[in-house]
Short mmCIF file of N, CA and C in Angstrom, two decimals:
data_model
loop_
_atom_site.label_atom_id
_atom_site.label_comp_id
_atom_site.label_asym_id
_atom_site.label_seq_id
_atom_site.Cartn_x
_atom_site.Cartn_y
_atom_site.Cartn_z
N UNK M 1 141.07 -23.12 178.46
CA UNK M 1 140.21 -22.85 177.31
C UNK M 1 138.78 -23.21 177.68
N UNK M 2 138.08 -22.42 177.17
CA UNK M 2 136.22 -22.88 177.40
C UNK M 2 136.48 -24.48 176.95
N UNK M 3 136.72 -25.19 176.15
CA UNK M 3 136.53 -26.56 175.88
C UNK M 3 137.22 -27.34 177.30
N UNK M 4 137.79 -26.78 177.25
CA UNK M 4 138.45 -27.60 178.85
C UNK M 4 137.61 -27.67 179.68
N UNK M 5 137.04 -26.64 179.73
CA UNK M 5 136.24 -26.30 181.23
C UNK M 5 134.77 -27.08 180.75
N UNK M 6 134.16 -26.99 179.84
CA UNK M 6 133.50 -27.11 179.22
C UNK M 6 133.26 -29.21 179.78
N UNK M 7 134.06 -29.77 178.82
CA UNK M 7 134.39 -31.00 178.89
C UNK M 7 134.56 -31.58 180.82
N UNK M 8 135.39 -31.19 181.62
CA UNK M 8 135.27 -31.11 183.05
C UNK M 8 133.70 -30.59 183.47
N UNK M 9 132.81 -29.85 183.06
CA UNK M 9 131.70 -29.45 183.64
C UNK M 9 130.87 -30.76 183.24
N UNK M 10 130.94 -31.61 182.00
CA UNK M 10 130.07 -32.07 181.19
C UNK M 10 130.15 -33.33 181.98
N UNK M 11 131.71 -33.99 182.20
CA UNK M 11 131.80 -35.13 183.49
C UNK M 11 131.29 -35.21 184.93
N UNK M 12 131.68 -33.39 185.35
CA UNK M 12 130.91 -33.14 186.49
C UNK M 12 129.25 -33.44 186.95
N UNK M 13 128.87 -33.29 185.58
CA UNK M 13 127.39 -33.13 185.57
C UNK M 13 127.11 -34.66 185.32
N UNK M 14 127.50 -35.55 184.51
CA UNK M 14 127.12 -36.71 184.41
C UNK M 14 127.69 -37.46 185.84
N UNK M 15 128.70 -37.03 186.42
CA UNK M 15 128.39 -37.87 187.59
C UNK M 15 127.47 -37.09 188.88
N UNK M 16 127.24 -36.01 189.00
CA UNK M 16 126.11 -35.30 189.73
C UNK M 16 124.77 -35.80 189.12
N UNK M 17 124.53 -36.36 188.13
CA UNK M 17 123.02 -37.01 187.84
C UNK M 17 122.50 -38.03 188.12
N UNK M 18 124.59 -38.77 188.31
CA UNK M 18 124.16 -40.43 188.83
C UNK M 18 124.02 -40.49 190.23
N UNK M 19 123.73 -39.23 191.00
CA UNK M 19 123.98 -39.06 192.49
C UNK M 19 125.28 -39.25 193.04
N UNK M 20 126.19 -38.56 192.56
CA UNK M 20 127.48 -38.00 193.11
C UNK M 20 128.07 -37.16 192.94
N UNK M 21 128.13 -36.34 194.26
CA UNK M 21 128.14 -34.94 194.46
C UNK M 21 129.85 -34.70 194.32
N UNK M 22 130.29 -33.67 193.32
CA UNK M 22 131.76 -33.80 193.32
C UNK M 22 132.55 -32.59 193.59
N UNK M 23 133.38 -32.30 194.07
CA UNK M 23 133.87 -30.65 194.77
C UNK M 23 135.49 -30.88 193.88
N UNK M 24 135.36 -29.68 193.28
CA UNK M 24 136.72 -29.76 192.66
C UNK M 24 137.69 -28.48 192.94
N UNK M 25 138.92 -29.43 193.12
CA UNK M 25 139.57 -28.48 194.33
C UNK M 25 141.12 -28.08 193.75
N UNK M 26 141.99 -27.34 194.11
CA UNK M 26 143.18 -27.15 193.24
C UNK M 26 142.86 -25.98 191.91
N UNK M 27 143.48 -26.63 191.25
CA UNK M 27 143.43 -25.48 190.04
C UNK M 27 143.02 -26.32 188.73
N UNK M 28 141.61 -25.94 188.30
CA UNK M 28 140.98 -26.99 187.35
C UNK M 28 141.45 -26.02 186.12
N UNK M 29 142.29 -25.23 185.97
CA UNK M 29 142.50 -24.19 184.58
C UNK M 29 143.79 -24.90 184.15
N UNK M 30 144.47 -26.13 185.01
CA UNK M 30 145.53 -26.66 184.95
C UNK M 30 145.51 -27.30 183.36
N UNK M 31 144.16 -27.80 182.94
CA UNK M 31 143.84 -28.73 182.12
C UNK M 31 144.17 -28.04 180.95
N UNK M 32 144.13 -26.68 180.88
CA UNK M 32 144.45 -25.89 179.76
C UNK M 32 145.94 -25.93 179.63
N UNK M 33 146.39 -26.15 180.01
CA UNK M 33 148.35 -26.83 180.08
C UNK M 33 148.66 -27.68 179.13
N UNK M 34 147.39 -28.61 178.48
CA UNK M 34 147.61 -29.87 177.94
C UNK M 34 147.09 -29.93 176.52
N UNK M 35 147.67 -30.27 175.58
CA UNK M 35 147.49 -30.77 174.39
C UNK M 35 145.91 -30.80 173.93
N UNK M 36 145.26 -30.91 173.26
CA UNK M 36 143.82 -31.69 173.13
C UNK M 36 143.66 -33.05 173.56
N UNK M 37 144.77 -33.51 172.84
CA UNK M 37 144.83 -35.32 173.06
C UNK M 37 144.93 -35.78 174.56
N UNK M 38 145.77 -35.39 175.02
CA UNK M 38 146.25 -35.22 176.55
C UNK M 38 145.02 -35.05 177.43
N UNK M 39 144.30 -34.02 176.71
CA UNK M 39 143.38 -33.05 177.56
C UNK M 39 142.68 -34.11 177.08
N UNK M 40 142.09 -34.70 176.70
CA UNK M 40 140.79 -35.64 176.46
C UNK M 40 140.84 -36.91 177.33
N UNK M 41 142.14 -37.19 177.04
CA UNK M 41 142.42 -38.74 177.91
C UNK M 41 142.85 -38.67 179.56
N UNK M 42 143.02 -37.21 179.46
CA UNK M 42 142.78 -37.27 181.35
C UNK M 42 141.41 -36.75 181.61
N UNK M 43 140.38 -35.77 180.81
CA UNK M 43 139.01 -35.92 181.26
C UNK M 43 138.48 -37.36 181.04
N UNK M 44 138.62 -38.06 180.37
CA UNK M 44 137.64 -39.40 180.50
C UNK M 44 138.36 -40.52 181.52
N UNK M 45 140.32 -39.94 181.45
CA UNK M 45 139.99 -41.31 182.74
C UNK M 45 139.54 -40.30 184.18
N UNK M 46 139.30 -39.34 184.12
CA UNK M 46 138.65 -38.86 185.95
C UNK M 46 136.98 -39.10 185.54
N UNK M 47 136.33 -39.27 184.19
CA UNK M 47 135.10 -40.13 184.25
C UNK M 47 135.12 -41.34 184.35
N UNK M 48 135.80 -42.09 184.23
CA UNK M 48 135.80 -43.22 184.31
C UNK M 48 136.17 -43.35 186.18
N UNK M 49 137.12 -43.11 186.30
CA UNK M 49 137.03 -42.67 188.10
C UNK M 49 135.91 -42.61 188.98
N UNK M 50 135.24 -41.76 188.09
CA UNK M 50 134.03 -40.91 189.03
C UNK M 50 132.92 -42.47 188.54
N UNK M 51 133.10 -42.78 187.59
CA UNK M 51 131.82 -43.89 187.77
C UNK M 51 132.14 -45.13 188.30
N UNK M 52 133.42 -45.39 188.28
CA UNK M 52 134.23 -46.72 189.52
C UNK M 52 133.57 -46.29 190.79
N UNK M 53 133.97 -44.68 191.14
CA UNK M 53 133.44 -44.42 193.38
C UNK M 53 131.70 -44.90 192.66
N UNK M 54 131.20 -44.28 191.56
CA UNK M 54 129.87 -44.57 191.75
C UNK M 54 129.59 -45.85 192.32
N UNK M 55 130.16 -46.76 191.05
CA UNK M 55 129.23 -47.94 191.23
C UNK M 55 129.94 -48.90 192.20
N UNK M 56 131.65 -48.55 192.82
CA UNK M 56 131.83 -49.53 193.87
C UNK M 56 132.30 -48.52 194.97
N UNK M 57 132.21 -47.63 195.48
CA UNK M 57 132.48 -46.93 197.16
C UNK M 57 131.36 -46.80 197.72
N UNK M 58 130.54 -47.09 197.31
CA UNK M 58 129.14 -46.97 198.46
C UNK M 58 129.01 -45.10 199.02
N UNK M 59 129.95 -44.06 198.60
CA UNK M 59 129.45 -42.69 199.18
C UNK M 59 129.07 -42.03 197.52
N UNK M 60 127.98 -41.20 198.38
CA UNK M 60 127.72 -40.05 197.61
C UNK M 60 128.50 -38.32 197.55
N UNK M 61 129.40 -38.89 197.68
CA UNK M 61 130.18 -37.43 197.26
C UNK M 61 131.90 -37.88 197.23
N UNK M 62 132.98 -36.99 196.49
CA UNK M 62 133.79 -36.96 195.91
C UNK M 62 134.71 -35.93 195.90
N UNK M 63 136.32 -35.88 195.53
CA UNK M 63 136.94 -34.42 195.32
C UNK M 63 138.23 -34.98 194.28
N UNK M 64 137.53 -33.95 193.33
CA UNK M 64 138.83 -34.26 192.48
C UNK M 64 139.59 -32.88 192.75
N UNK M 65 140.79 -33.25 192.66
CA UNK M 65 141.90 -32.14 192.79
C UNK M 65 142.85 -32.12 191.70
N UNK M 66 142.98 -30.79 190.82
CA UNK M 66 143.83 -30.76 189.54
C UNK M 66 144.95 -30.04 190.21
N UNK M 67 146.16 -29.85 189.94
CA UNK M 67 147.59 -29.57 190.28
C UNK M 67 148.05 -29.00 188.63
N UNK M 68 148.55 -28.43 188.28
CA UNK M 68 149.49 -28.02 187.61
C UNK M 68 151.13 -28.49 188.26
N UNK M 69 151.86 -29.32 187.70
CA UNK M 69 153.12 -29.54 187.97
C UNK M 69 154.06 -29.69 186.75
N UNK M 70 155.08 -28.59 186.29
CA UNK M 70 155.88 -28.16 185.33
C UNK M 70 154.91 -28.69 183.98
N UNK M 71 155.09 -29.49 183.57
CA UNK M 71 154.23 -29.39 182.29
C UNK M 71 153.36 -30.63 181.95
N UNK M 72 152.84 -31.32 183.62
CA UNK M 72 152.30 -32.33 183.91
C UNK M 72 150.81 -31.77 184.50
N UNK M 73 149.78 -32.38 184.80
CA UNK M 73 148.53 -31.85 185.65
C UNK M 73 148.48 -33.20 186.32
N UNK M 74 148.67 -33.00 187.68
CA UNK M 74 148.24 -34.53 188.57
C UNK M 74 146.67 -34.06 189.10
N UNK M 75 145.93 -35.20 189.18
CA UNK M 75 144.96 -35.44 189.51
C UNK M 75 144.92 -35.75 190.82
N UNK M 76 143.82 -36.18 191.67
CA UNK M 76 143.75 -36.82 193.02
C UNK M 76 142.50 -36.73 192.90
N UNK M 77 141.89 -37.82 193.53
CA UNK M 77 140.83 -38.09 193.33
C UNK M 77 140.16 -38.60 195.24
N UNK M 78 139.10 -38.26 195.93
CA UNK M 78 138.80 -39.14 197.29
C UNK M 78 138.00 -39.07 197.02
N UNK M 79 137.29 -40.14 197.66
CA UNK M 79 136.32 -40.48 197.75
C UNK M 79 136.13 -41.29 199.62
#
């Protein structure tokens, strides 16, 4: 759904402002699989993620990877 994508662009961008560059890899349409509720509480914990590599991995860049798995979306996150 545009709100999905929408919400993932909006994290993307707040951690690309704090200087971290993020490449997202897999299938980010996965997120549309999920509930609203669901869908909210896995975009804020991969923000919350993305501002942990900020403020403790010392690199400037990142890859989150979305998966679709039966009626789950796994994440992965490197840094």
């Amino acid at each position: 759904t545009p709100a999905a994508m929408r919400d993932l662009a909006s994290v993307l961008d707040r951690a690309e402002t704090a200087g971290l560059r993020v490449d997202v890899t897999g299938d980010p349409s996965a997120l549309t699989l999920l509930g609203e509720e669901a869908r909210s509480a896995l975009i804020h914990a991969i923000d919350q993620a993305l501002a942990n590599v900020r403020a403790h991995a010392g690199v400037d860049e990142a890859e989150v990877s979305l998966t679709a798995s039966g009626g789950s979306v796994l994440v992965n996150l490197v840094a």
